[in-house]
């Protein structure tokens, strides 16, 4: 078989037209690797070689596009390459990507931590777990997590707590504390840090207990009155997490 024409296409691809009428769409690397610009004769062995190399570059370039969308860990790329496992190019592609530093879990960890610290509400413990799930070595995770500025984490945690306290409309002091602790532990912050910040916070409970009292009163006053209403109100407020002192102090201000 002879090459009649080589036509350049988009994205570094070429169309090779053979005298047999067959068309081969391949890559510039394949043409250079096999000197097709100078060697116009193609036997069956060379044709198979061209086809195999074209399949390799198909997989390789698709993998590069997968990485271009966002930075990937080695584990993610290995998972992606499983779809091409029958072709047997996984190890070759991984080796090439490491050579050109596209696969680098150290850089991945640094970039991921920076994004999560400054672009999310996540804390260090959650970030560590996510990196572990992405297959990053534990030593790499610990080294880079430990480089995070402690003041940055403190201020970030404090900002979340301040926002939760400010937006509170239904929780007693006790229940709000418990909810904040639970929420922030789930977000990846240390319990000790959360409690340290909460110790210095002043909670304004008046509006919350007033709102809850009115809601409970409107419901219970249809069933009870007098001392029975009084004790049921106290019991319901207590179940809501208000202390005995808070309940009695507020009830003093209410006329039954």
PDB file of C-alpha atoms in Angstrom:
ATOM      1  CA  UNK A   1       0.000   0.000   0.000  1.00  0.00           C
ATOM      2  CA  UNK A   2       1.132   3.508  -0.768  1.00  0.00           C
ATOM      3  CA  UNK A   3       0.360   6.815   0.876  1.00  0.00           C
ATOM      4  CA  UNK A   4      -1.334   9.067  -1.630  1.00  0.00           C
ATOM      5  CA  UNK A   5      -1.982  12.070   0.602  1.00  0.00           C
ATOM      6  CA  UNK A   6      -1.477  13.324   4.172  1.00  0.00           C
ATOM      7  CA  UNK A   7      -3.874  16.056   5.226  1.00  0.00           C
ATOM      8  CA  UNK A   8      -3.587  18.025   8.457  1.00  0.00           C
ATOM      9  CA  UNK A   9      -6.732  18.226  10.576  1.00  0.00           C
ATOM     10  CA  UNK A  10      -7.528  19.994  13.847  1.00  0.00           C
ATOM     11  CA  UNK A  11      -6.002  19.124  17.246  1.00  0.00           C
ATOM     12  CA  UNK A  12      -2.712  17.797  15.841  1.00  0.00           C
ATOM     13  CA  UNK A  13      -4.473  15.040  13.924  1.00  0.00           C
ATOM     14  CA  UNK A  14      -3.851  13.971  10.352  1.00  0.00           C
ATOM     15  CA  UNK A  15      -5.778  12.087   7.700  1.00  0.00           C
ATOM     16  CA  UNK A  16      -3.770   9.611   5.665  1.00  0.00           C
ATOM     17  CA  UNK A  17      -5.265   8.467   2.367  1.00  0.00           C
ATOM     18  CA  UNK A  18      -3.932   5.174   0.947  1.00  0.00           C
ATOM     19  CA  UNK A  19      -4.024   4.051  -2.668  1.00  0.00           C
ATOM     20  CA  UNK A  20      -6.311   1.223  -1.535  1.00  0.00           C
ATOM     21  CA  UNK A  21      -8.928   3.842  -0.694  1.00  0.00           C
ATOM     22  CA  UNK A  22      -8.532   3.294   3.043  1.00  0.00           C
ATOM     23  CA  UNK A  23      -8.369   6.319   5.340  1.00  0.00           C
ATOM     24  CA  UNK A  24      -6.328   6.479   8.566  1.00  0.00           C
ATOM     25  CA  UNK A  25      -6.966   9.271  11.052  1.00  0.00           C
ATOM     26  CA  UNK A  26      -3.964   9.534  13.328  1.00  0.00           C
ATOM     27  CA  UNK A  27      -1.706  11.946  15.214  1.00  0.00           C
ATOM     28  CA  UNK A  28       1.378  13.943  14.342  1.00  0.00           C
ATOM     29  CA  UNK A  29       3.425  11.873  16.820  1.00  0.00           C
ATOM     30  CA  UNK A  30       2.506   8.681  14.979  1.00  0.00           C
ATOM     31  CA  UNK A  31       3.533  10.202  11.657  1.00  0.00           C
ATOM     32  CA  UNK A  32       6.870  11.379  13.061  1.00  0.00           C
ATOM     33  CA  UNK A  33       7.548   8.130  14.945  1.00  0.00           C
ATOM     34  CA  UNK A  34       7.141   6.132  11.744  1.00  0.00           C
ATOM     35  CA  UNK A  35       8.666   8.646   9.267  1.00  0.00           C
ATOM     36  CA  UNK A  36       5.480   8.645   7.211  1.00  0.00           C
ATOM     37  CA  UNK A  37       6.335  11.968   5.615  1.00  0.00           C
ATOM     38  CA  UNK A  38       9.249  10.250   3.885  1.00  0.00           C
ATOM     39  CA  UNK A  39       8.259   6.589   3.819  1.00  0.00           C
ATOM     40  CA  UNK A  40       5.369   6.280   1.398  1.00  0.00           C
ATOM     41  CA  UNK A  41       5.155   2.483   1.495  1.00  0.00           C
ATOM     42  CA  UNK A  42       3.038   0.816   4.206  1.00  0.00           C
ATOM     43  CA  UNK A  43       3.036  -2.946   4.664  1.00  0.00           C
ATOM     44  CA  UNK A  44       0.669  -4.873   6.931  1.00  0.00           C
ATOM     45  CA  UNK A  45       3.084  -4.808   9.880  1.00  0.00           C
ATOM     46  CA  UNK A  46       3.525  -1.035   9.713  1.00  0.00           C
ATOM     47  CA  UNK A  47      -0.234  -0.563   9.306  1.00  0.00           C
ATOM     48  CA  UNK A  48      -0.875  -2.523  12.503  1.00  0.00           C
ATOM     49  CA  UNK A  49       1.800  -0.483  14.274  1.00  0.00           C
ATOM     50  CA  UNK A  50       0.183   2.782  13.130  1.00  0.00           C
ATOM     51  CA  UNK A  51      -3.258   1.616  14.285  1.00  0.00           C
ATOM     52  CA  UNK A  52      -1.937   0.523  17.686  1.00  0.00           C
ATOM     53  CA  UNK A  53      -0.085   3.798  18.221  1.00  0.00           C
ATOM     54  CA  UNK A  54      -3.176   5.746  17.172  1.00  0.00           C
ATOM     55  CA  UNK A  55      -5.252   3.882  19.773  1.00  0.00           C
ATOM     56  CA  UNK A  56      -2.608   4.678  22.395  1.00  0.00           C
ATOM     57  CA  UNK A  57      -2.691   8.405  21.600  1.00  0.00           C
ATOM     58  CA  UNK A  58      -6.502   8.328  21.591  1.00  0.00           C
ATOM     59  CA  UNK A  59      -6.402   7.052  25.190  1.00  0.00           C
ATOM     60  CA  UNK A  60      -3.565   9.364  26.159  1.00  0.00           C
ATOM     61  CA  UNK A  61      -5.239  12.514  24.829  1.00  0.00           C
ATOM     62  CA  UNK A  62      -8.608  11.628  26.364  1.00  0.00           C
ATOM     63  CA  UNK A  63      -6.840  11.199  29.689  1.00  0.00           C
ATOM     64  CA  UNK A  64      -5.225  14.629  29.299  1.00  0.00           C
ATOM     65  CA  UNK A  65      -8.668  16.150  28.660  1.00  0.00           C
ATOM     66  CA  UNK A  66      -9.965  14.406  31.791  1.00  0.00           C
ATOM     67  CA  UNK A  67      -7.140  16.028  33.781  1.00  0.00           C
ATOM     68  CA  UNK A  68      -7.607  19.427  32.115  1.00  0.00           C
ATOM     69  CA  UNK A  69     -11.114  19.708  33.595  1.00  0.00           C
ATOM     70  CA  UNK A  70      -9.609  19.721  37.095  1.00  0.00           C
ATOM     71  CA  UNK A  71      -6.517  18.535  38.897  1.00  0.00           C
ATOM     72  CA  UNK A  72      -6.605  14.772  39.494  1.00  0.00           C
ATOM     73  CA  UNK A  73      -4.903  12.414  41.915  1.00  0.00           C
ATOM     74  CA  UNK A  74      -3.089   9.301  40.703  1.00  0.00           C
ATOM     75  CA  UNK A  75      -5.930   7.159  42.075  1.00  0.00           C
ATOM     76  CA  UNK A  76      -8.527   9.101  40.061  1.00  0.00           C
ATOM     77  CA  UNK A  77      -6.508   8.724  36.864  1.00  0.00           C
ATOM     78  CA  UNK A  78      -6.065   4.980  37.446  1.00  0.00           C
ATOM     79  CA  UNK A  79      -9.828   4.651  37.922  1.00  0.00           C
ATOM     80  CA  UNK A  80     -10.427   6.600  34.703  1.00  0.00           C
ATOM     81  CA  UNK A  81      -7.992   4.414  32.744  1.00  0.00           C
ATOM     82  CA  UNK A  82      -9.812   1.226  33.711  1.00  0.00           C
ATOM     83  CA  UNK A  83     -12.183   1.848  30.803  1.00  0.00           C
ATOM     84  CA  UNK A  84      -9.189   1.305  28.494  1.00  0.00           C
ATOM     85  CA  UNK A  85      -7.807  -1.720  30.340  1.00  0.00           C
ATOM     86  CA  UNK A  86      -8.442  -4.082  27.404  1.00  0.00           C
ATOM     87  CA  UNK A  87      -6.022  -2.043  25.285  1.00  0.00           C
ATOM     88  CA  UNK A  88      -3.221  -2.462  27.819  1.00  0.00           C
ATOM     89  CA  UNK A  89      -2.030   1.147  27.758  1.00  0.00           C
ATOM     90  CA  UNK A  90      -2.615   2.044  31.429  1.00  0.00           C
ATOM     91  CA  UNK A  91       0.951   1.621  32.692  1.00  0.00           C
ATOM     92  CA  UNK A  92       2.472   3.354  29.676  1.00  0.00           C
ATOM     93  CA  UNK A  93       0.139   6.347  30.010  1.00  0.00           C
ATOM     94  CA  UNK A  94       0.707   6.609  33.770  1.00  0.00           C
ATOM     95  CA  UNK A  95       4.466   6.527  33.264  1.00  0.00           C
ATOM     96  CA  UNK A  96       4.288   9.255  30.621  1.00  0.00           C
ATOM     97  CA  UNK A  97       2.062  11.480  32.769  1.00  0.00           C
ATOM     98  CA  UNK A  98       4.453  11.148  35.696  1.00  0.00           C
ATOM     99  CA  UNK A  99       7.407  12.034  33.466  1.00  0.00           C
ATOM    100  CA  UNK A 100       5.761  15.305  32.439  1.00  0.00           C
ATOM    101  CA  UNK A 101       4.644  15.933  36.054  1.00  0.00           C
ATOM    102  CA  UNK A 102       0.928  15.850  35.272  1.00  0.00           C
ATOM    103  CA  UNK A 103       0.536  13.194  37.957  1.00  0.00           C
ATOM    104  CA  UNK A 104       1.919  14.587  41.209  1.00  0.00           C
ATOM    105  CA  UNK A 105       0.055  13.797  44.417  1.00  0.00           C
ATOM    106  CA  UNK A 106       2.180  16.245  46.407  1.00  0.00           C
ATOM    107  CA  UNK A 107       1.066  19.141  44.199  1.00  0.00           C
ATOM    108  CA  UNK A 108      -2.472  17.777  44.186  1.00  0.00           C
ATOM    109  CA  UNK A 109      -2.606  17.804  48.004  1.00  0.00           C
ATOM    110  CA  UNK A 110      -1.265  21.367  48.225  1.00  0.00           C
ATOM    111  CA  UNK A 111      -3.762  22.698  45.670  1.00  0.00           C
ATOM    112  CA  UNK A 112      -6.686  20.770  47.160  1.00  0.00           C
ATOM    113  CA  UNK A 113      -5.981  21.987  50.708  1.00  0.00           C
ATOM    114  CA  UNK A 114      -5.656  25.591  49.547  1.00  0.00           C
ATOM    115  CA  UNK A 115      -8.991  25.421  47.679  1.00  0.00           C
ATOM    116  CA  UNK A 116     -10.877  23.823  50.564  1.00  0.00           C
ATOM    117  CA  UNK A 117      -9.443  26.194  53.171  1.00  0.00           C
ATOM    118  CA  UNK A 118     -10.201  29.388  51.271  1.00  0.00           C
ATOM    119  CA  UNK A 119     -13.178  28.410  49.106  1.00  0.00           C
ATOM    120  CA  UNK A 120     -15.263  26.232  51.434  1.00  0.00           C
ATOM    121  CA  UNK A 121     -16.358  25.962  55.064  1.00  0.00           C
ATOM    122  CA  UNK A 122     -14.559  22.621  55.521  1.00  0.00           C
ATOM    123  CA  UNK A 123     -12.149  22.106  58.402  1.00  0.00           C
ATOM    124  CA  UNK A 124      -8.805  20.223  58.440  1.00  0.00           C
ATOM    125  CA  UNK A 125     -10.176  16.838  59.531  1.00  0.00           C
ATOM    126  CA  UNK A 126     -12.707  16.679  56.703  1.00  0.00           C
ATOM    127  CA  UNK A 127     -10.072  17.778  54.188  1.00  0.00           C
ATOM    128  CA  UNK A 128      -7.736  15.047  55.448  1.00  0.00           C
ATOM    129  CA  UNK A 129     -10.431  12.401  55.002  1.00  0.00           C
ATOM    130  CA  UNK A 130     -11.260  13.587  51.488  1.00  0.00           C
ATOM    131  CA  UNK A 131      -7.598  13.494  50.461  1.00  0.00           C
ATOM    132  CA  UNK A 132      -7.319   9.993  51.887  1.00  0.00           C
ATOM    133  CA  UNK A 133     -10.360   8.984  49.799  1.00  0.00           C
ATOM    134  CA  UNK A 134      -8.577  10.340  46.719  1.00  0.00           C
ATOM    135  CA  UNK A 135      -5.705   7.965  47.426  1.00  0.00           C
ATOM    136  CA  UNK A 136      -3.173  10.514  48.671  1.00  0.00           C
ATOM    137  CA  UNK A 137      -0.437   9.054  50.876  1.00  0.00           C
ATOM    138  CA  UNK A 138      -1.024   9.680  54.585  1.00  0.00           C
ATOM    139  CA  UNK A 139       2.436  11.184  55.026  1.00  0.00           C
ATOM    140  CA  UNK A 140       1.804  13.732  52.250  1.00  0.00           C
ATOM    141  CA  UNK A 141      -1.567  14.611  53.805  1.00  0.00           C
ATOM    142  CA  UNK A 142      -0.170  15.143  57.298  1.00  0.00           C
ATOM    143  CA  UNK A 143       2.812  17.206  56.125  1.00  0.00           C
ATOM    144  CA  UNK A 144       0.629  19.606  54.160  1.00  0.00           C
ATOM    145  CA  UNK A 145      -2.249  19.812  56.639  1.00  0.00           C
ATOM    146  CA  UNK A 146       0.258  20.743  59.351  1.00  0.00           C
ATOM    147  CA  UNK A 147       1.397  23.696  57.247  1.00  0.00           C
ATOM    148  CA  UNK A 148      -2.032  25.362  57.481  1.00  0.00           C
ATOM    149  CA  UNK A 149      -1.877  28.553  59.520  1.00  0.00           C
ATOM    150  CA  UNK A 150      -3.576  27.910  62.883  1.00  0.00           C
ATOM    151  CA  UNK A 151      -4.960  31.441  63.038  1.00  0.00           C
ATOM    152  CA  UNK A 152      -6.625  30.946  59.659  1.00  0.00           C
ATOM    153  CA  UNK A 153      -8.421  27.852  60.959  1.00  0.00           C
ATOM    154  CA  UNK A 154      -9.393  29.609  64.206  1.00  0.00           C
ATOM    155  CA  UNK A 155     -10.860  32.623  62.371  1.00  0.00           C
ATOM    156  CA  UNK A 156     -12.662  30.412  59.874  1.00  0.00           C
ATOM    157  CA  UNK A 157     -14.243  28.328  62.633  1.00  0.00           C
ATOM    158  CA  UNK A 158     -15.158  31.453  64.617  1.00  0.00           C
ATOM    159  CA  UNK A 159     -16.835  33.028  61.577  1.00  0.00           C
ATOM    160  CA  UNK A 160     -19.047  29.963  61.085  1.00  0.00           C
ATOM    161  CA  UNK A 161     -19.997  29.903  64.772  1.00  0.00           C
ATOM    162  CA  UNK A 162     -20.777  33.648  64.796  1.00  0.00           C
ATOM    163  CA  UNK A 163     -23.052  33.199  61.794  1.00  0.00           C
ATOM    164  CA  UNK A 164     -24.900  30.285  63.405  1.00  0.00           C
ATOM    165  CA  UNK A 165     -25.431  32.212  66.636  1.00  0.00           C
ATOM    166  CA  UNK A 166     -26.626  35.317  64.795  1.00  0.00           C
ATOM    167  CA  UNK A 167     -29.127  33.387  62.691  1.00  0.00           C
ATOM    168  CA  UNK A 168     -30.504  31.356  65.602  1.00  0.00           C
ATOM    169  CA  UNK A 169     -34.278  31.746  65.950  1.00  0.00           C
ATOM    170  CA  UNK A 170     -35.424  28.532  67.607  1.00  0.00           C
ATOM    171  CA  UNK A 171     -32.731  26.856  69.720  1.00  0.00           C
ATOM    172  CA  UNK A 172     -32.057  27.295  73.423  1.00  0.00           C
ATOM    173  CA  UNK A 173     -28.489  28.071  74.500  1.00  0.00           C
ATOM    174  CA  UNK A 174     -27.852  24.451  75.380  1.00  0.00           C
ATOM    175  CA  UNK A 175     -29.315  23.030  72.172  1.00  0.00           C
ATOM    176  CA  UNK A 176     -27.593  25.655  70.031  1.00  0.00           C
ATOM    177  CA  UNK A 177     -24.257  24.775  71.621  1.00  0.00           C
ATOM    178  CA  UNK A 178     -24.827  21.081  70.914  1.00  0.00           C
ATOM    179  CA  UNK A 179     -25.918  21.759  67.348  1.00  0.00           C
ATOM    180  CA  UNK A 180     -22.899  23.984  66.655  1.00  0.00           C
ATOM    181  CA  UNK A 181     -20.523  21.393  68.074  1.00  0.00           C
ATOM    182  CA  UNK A 182     -22.133  18.599  66.029  1.00  0.00           C
ATOM    183  CA  UNK A 183     -22.214  20.640  62.796  1.00  0.00           C
ATOM    184  CA  UNK A 184     -18.613  21.813  63.036  1.00  0.00           C
ATOM    185  CA  UNK A 185     -17.217  18.428  64.006  1.00  0.00           C
ATOM    186  CA  UNK A 186     -18.928  17.081  60.866  1.00  0.00           C
ATOM    187  CA  UNK A 187     -17.313  19.901  58.901  1.00  0.00           C
ATOM    188  CA  UNK A 188     -13.913  18.743  60.125  1.00  0.00           C
ATOM    189  CA  UNK A 189     -13.030  21.050  63.026  1.00  0.00           C
ATOM    190  CA  UNK A 190     -11.501  19.829  66.290  1.00  0.00           C
ATOM    191  CA  UNK A 191     -13.880  19.587  69.250  1.00  0.00           C
ATOM    192  CA  UNK A 192     -11.405  21.416  71.506  1.00  0.00           C
ATOM    193  CA  UNK A 193     -11.212  24.393  69.130  1.00  0.00           C
ATOM    194  CA  UNK A 194     -15.003  24.617  68.818  1.00  0.00           C
ATOM    195  CA  UNK A 195     -15.503  24.570  72.588  1.00  0.00           C
ATOM    196  CA  UNK A 196     -12.727  27.123  73.075  1.00  0.00           C
ATOM    197  CA  UNK A 197     -14.506  29.569  70.771  1.00  0.00           C
ATOM    198  CA  UNK A 198     -17.935  28.863  72.281  1.00  0.00           C
ATOM    199  CA  UNK A 199     -16.661  29.578  75.809  1.00  0.00           C
ATOM    200  CA  UNK A 200     -16.147  33.218  74.849  1.00  0.00           C
ATOM    201  CA  UNK A 201     -19.560  33.636  73.238  1.00  0.00           C
ATOM    202  CA  UNK A 202     -22.551  35.396  74.801  1.00  0.00           C
ATOM    203  CA  UNK A 203     -25.911  34.049  73.704  1.00  0.00           C
ATOM    204  CA  UNK A 204     -28.993  36.252  73.653  1.00  0.00           C
ATOM    205  CA  UNK A 205     -31.749  33.824  74.538  1.00  0.00           C
ATOM    206  CA  UNK A 206     -34.608  36.266  75.131  1.00  0.00           C
ATOM    207  CA  UNK A 207     -36.063  36.427  71.638  1.00  0.00           C
ATOM    208  CA  UNK A 208     -35.754  32.673  71.161  1.00  0.00           C
ATOM    209  CA  UNK A 209     -37.537  31.722  74.369  1.00  0.00           C
ATOM    210  CA  UNK A 210     -40.208  34.335  73.691  1.00  0.00           C
ATOM    211  CA  UNK A 211     -40.881  32.915  70.241  1.00  0.00           C
ATOM    212  CA  UNK A 212     -40.976  29.321  71.496  1.00  0.00           C
ATOM    213  CA  UNK A 213     -43.183  30.265  74.448  1.00  0.00           C
ATOM    214  CA  UNK A 214     -45.771  31.912  72.207  1.00  0.00           C
ATOM    215  CA  UNK A 215     -45.826  28.976  69.836  1.00  0.00           C
ATOM    216  CA  UNK A 216     -46.261  26.445  72.661  1.00  0.00           C
ATOM    217  CA  UNK A 217     -48.760  28.643  74.508  1.00  0.00           C
ATOM    218  CA  UNK A 218     -51.002  28.994  71.445  1.00  0.00           C
ATOM    219  CA  UNK A 219     -51.137  25.232  71.166  1.00  0.00           C
ATOM    220  CA  UNK A 220     -51.496  24.263  74.830  1.00  0.00           C
ATOM    221  CA  UNK A 221     -53.938  27.001  75.833  1.00  0.00           C
ATOM    222  CA  UNK A 222     -56.579  25.262  73.716  1.00  0.00           C
ATOM    223  CA  UNK A 223     -56.335  22.208  75.984  1.00  0.00           C
ATOM    224  CA  UNK A 224     -55.298  23.521  79.399  1.00  0.00           C
ATOM    225  CA  UNK A 225     -55.675  26.512  81.676  1.00  0.00           C
ATOM    226  CA  UNK A 226     -54.533  27.672  85.101  1.00  0.00           C
ATOM    227  CA  UNK A 227     -51.840  25.690  86.896  1.00  0.00           C
ATOM    228  CA  UNK A 228     -52.141  22.798  84.435  1.00  0.00           C
ATOM    229  CA  UNK A 229     -51.273  25.138  81.563  1.00  0.00           C
ATOM    230  CA  UNK A 230     -48.436  26.619  83.615  1.00  0.00           C
ATOM    231  CA  UNK A 231     -46.799  23.233  84.317  1.00  0.00           C
ATOM    232  CA  UNK A 232     -47.261  21.957  80.777  1.00  0.00           C
ATOM    233  CA  UNK A 233     -45.678  25.127  79.398  1.00  0.00           C
ATOM    234  CA  UNK A 234     -42.675  24.753  81.685  1.00  0.00           C
ATOM    235  CA  UNK A 235     -42.294  21.093  80.754  1.00  0.00           C
ATOM    236  CA  UNK A 236     -42.410  21.778  77.004  1.00  0.00           C
ATOM    237  CA  UNK A 237     -39.855  24.599  77.289  1.00  0.00           C
ATOM    238  CA  UNK A 238     -37.606  22.344  79.340  1.00  0.00           C
ATOM    239  CA  UNK A 239     -37.822  19.701  76.617  1.00  0.00           C
ATOM    240  CA  UNK A 240     -36.735  22.357  74.135  1.00  0.00           C
ATOM    241  CA  UNK A 241     -33.462  22.693  76.053  1.00  0.00           C
ATOM    242  CA  UNK A 242     -34.135  25.832  78.094  1.00  0.00           C
ATOM    243  CA  UNK A 243     -32.858  25.731  81.679  1.00  0.00           C
ATOM    244  CA  UNK A 244     -35.152  25.866  84.698  1.00  0.00           C
ATOM    245  CA  UNK A 245     -33.784  29.324  85.556  1.00  0.00           C
ATOM    246  CA  UNK A 246     -34.389  30.665  82.020  1.00  0.00           C
ATOM    247  CA  UNK A 247     -37.955  29.342  81.970  1.00  0.00           C
ATOM    248  CA  UNK A 248     -38.919  30.715  85.367  1.00  0.00           C
ATOM    249  CA  UNK A 249     -37.294  34.076  84.632  1.00  0.00           C
ATOM    250  CA  UNK A 250     -39.257  34.450  81.414  1.00  0.00           C
ATOM    251  CA  UNK A 251     -42.581  33.200  82.810  1.00  0.00           C
ATOM    252  CA  UNK A 252     -42.402  35.918  85.474  1.00  0.00           C
ATOM    253  CA  UNK A 253     -42.851  38.461  82.683  1.00  0.00           C
ATOM    254  CA  UNK A 254     -46.012  36.800  81.332  1.00  0.00           C
ATOM    255  CA  UNK A 255     -49.572  37.348  82.462  1.00  0.00           C
ATOM    256  CA  UNK A 256     -51.775  34.238  82.347  1.00  0.00           C
TER     257      UNK A 256
END
